[in-house]
PDB file of C-alpha atoms in Angstrom:
ATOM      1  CA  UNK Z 530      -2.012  -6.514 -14.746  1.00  0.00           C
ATOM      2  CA  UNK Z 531       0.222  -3.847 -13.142  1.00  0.00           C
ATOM      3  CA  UNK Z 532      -0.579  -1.669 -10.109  1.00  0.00           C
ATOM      4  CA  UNK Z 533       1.264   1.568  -9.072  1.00  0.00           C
ATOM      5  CA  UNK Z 534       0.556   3.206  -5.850  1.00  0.00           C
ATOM      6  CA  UNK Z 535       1.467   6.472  -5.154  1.00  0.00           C
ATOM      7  CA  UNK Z 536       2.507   6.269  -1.264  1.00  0.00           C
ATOM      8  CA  UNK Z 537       0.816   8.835   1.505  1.00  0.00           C
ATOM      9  CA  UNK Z 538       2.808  11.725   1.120  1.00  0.00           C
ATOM     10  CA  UNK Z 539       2.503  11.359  -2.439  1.00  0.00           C
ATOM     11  CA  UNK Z 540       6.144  11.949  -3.377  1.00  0.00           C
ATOM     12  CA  UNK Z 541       6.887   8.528  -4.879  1.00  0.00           C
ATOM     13  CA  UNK Z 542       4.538   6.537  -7.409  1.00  0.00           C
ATOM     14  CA  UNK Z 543       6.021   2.834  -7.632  1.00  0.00           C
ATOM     15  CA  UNK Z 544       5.133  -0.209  -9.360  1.00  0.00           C
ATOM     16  CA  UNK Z 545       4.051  -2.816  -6.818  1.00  0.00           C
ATOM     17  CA  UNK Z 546       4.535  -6.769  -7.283  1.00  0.00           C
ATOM     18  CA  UNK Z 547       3.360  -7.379  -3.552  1.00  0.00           C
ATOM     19  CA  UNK Z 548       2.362  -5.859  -0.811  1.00  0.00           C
ATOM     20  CA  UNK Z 549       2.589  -6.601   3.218  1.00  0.00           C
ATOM     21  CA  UNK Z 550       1.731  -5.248   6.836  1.00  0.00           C
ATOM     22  CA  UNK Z 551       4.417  -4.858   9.424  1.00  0.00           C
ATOM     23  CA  UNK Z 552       3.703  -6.306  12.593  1.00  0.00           C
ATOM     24  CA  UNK Z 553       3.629  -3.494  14.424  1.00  0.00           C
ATOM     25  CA  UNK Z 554       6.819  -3.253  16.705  1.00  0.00           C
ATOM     26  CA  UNK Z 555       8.279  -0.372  15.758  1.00  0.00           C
ATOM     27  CA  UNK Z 556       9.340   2.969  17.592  1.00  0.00           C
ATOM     28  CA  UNK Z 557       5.859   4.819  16.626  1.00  0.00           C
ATOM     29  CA  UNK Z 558       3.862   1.829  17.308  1.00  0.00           C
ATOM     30  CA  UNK Z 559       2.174   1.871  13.725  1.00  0.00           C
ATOM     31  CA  UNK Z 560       1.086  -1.132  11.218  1.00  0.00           C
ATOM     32  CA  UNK Z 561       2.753  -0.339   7.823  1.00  0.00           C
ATOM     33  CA  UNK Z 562       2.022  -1.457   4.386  1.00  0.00           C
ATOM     34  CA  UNK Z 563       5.248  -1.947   2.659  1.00  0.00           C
ATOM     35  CA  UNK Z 564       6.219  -3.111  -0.815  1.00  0.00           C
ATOM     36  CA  UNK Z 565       9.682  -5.720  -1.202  1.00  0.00           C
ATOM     37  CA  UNK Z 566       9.544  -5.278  -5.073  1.00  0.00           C
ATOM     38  CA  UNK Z 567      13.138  -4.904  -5.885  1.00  0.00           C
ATOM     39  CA  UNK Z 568      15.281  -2.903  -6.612  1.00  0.00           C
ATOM     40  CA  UNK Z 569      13.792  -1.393  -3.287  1.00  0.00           C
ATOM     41  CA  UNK Z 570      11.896  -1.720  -0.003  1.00  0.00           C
ATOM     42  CA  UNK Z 571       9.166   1.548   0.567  1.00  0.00           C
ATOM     43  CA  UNK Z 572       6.908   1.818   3.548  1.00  0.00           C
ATOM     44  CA  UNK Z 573       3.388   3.127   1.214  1.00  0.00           C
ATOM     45  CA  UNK Z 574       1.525   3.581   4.023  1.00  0.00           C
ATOM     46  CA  UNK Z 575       1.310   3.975   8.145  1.00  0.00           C
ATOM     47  CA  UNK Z 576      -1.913   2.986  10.119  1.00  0.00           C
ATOM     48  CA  UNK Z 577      -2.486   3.170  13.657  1.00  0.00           C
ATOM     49  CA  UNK Z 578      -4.116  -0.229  14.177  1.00  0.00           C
ATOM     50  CA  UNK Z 579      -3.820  -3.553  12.057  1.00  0.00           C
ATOM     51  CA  UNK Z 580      -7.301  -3.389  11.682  1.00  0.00           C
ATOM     52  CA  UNK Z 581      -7.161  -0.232   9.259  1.00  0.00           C
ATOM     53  CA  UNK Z 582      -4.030  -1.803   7.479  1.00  0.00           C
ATOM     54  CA  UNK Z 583      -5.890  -4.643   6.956  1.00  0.00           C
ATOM     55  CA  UNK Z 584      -9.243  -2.353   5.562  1.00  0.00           C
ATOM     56  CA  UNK Z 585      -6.610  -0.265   3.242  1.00  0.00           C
ATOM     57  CA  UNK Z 586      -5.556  -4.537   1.921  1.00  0.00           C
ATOM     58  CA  UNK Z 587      -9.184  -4.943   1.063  1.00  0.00           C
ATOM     59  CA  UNK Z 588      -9.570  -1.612  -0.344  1.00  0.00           C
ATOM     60  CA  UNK Z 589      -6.288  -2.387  -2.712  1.00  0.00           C
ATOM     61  CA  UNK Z 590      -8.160  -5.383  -3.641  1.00  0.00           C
ATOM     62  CA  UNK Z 591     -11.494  -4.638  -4.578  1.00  0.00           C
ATOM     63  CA  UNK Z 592      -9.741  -1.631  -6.763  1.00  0.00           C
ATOM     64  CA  UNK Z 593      -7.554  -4.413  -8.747  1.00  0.00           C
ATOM     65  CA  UNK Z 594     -11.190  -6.694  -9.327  1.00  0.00           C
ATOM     66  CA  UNK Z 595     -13.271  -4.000 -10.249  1.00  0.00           C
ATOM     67  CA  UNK Z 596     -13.337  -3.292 -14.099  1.00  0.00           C
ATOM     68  CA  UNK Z 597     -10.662  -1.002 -14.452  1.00  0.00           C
ATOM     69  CA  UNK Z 598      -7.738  -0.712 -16.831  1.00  0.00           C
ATOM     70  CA  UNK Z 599      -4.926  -3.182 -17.654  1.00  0.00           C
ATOM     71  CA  UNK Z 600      -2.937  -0.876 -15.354  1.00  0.00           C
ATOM     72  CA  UNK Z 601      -3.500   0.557 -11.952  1.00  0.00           C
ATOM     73  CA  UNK Z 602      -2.728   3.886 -10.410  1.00  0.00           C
ATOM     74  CA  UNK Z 603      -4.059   3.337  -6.338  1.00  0.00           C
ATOM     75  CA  UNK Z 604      -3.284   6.397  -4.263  1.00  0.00           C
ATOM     76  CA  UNK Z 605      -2.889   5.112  -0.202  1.00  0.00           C
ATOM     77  CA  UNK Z 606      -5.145   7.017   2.043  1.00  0.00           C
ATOM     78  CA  UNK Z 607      -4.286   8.711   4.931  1.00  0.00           C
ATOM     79  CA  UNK Z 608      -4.978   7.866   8.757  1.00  0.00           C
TER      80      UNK Z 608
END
C-alpha cells in the first residue's frame, strides 16, 4: 500500500515510507511530523504540543486501516 500526504501548506504532495515526530527543541518550540523517505527530508506538519502530533499519528493510522484504496492521498491538518 502507498500513502501520499500532501503537507500543511499544501504545496508539496509526497510519497511517504515513514513518518516521525521531532522532539521538540527547536527555535519555535513546535513538535513536527517529518518524513526521511529519500531522496529527501520534509517537515509535513507543525503542532504545538506532542500530544496533537501524536493525535495527527493516530489519525494517519486509522486512515491507512480503514477500507480505502490500494493508495492513499492524506492531507495534514492544520493547528
Amino acid at each position: 500500500m502507498e500513502l501520499w500526504i500532501r503537507i500543511q501548506d499544501k504545496t508539496i504532495l509526497q510519497k511517504v515510507d515513514n513518518l516521525l515526530i521531532s522532539n521538540g527543541n527547536n527555535a519555535e518550540g513546535t513538535f513536527s511530523i517529518y518524513t526521511n523517505s529519500l531522496p529527501s527530508q520534509n517537515i509535513l506538519g507543525r503542532y504545538k504540543t506532542k500530544e496533537r502530533a501524536l493525535e495527527v499519528l493516530d489519525e494517519i493510522q486509522a486512515y491507512l486501516m480503514s477500507d480505502t484504496p490500494q493508495t492513499n492521498v492524506y492531507t495534514m491538518p492544520e493547528n
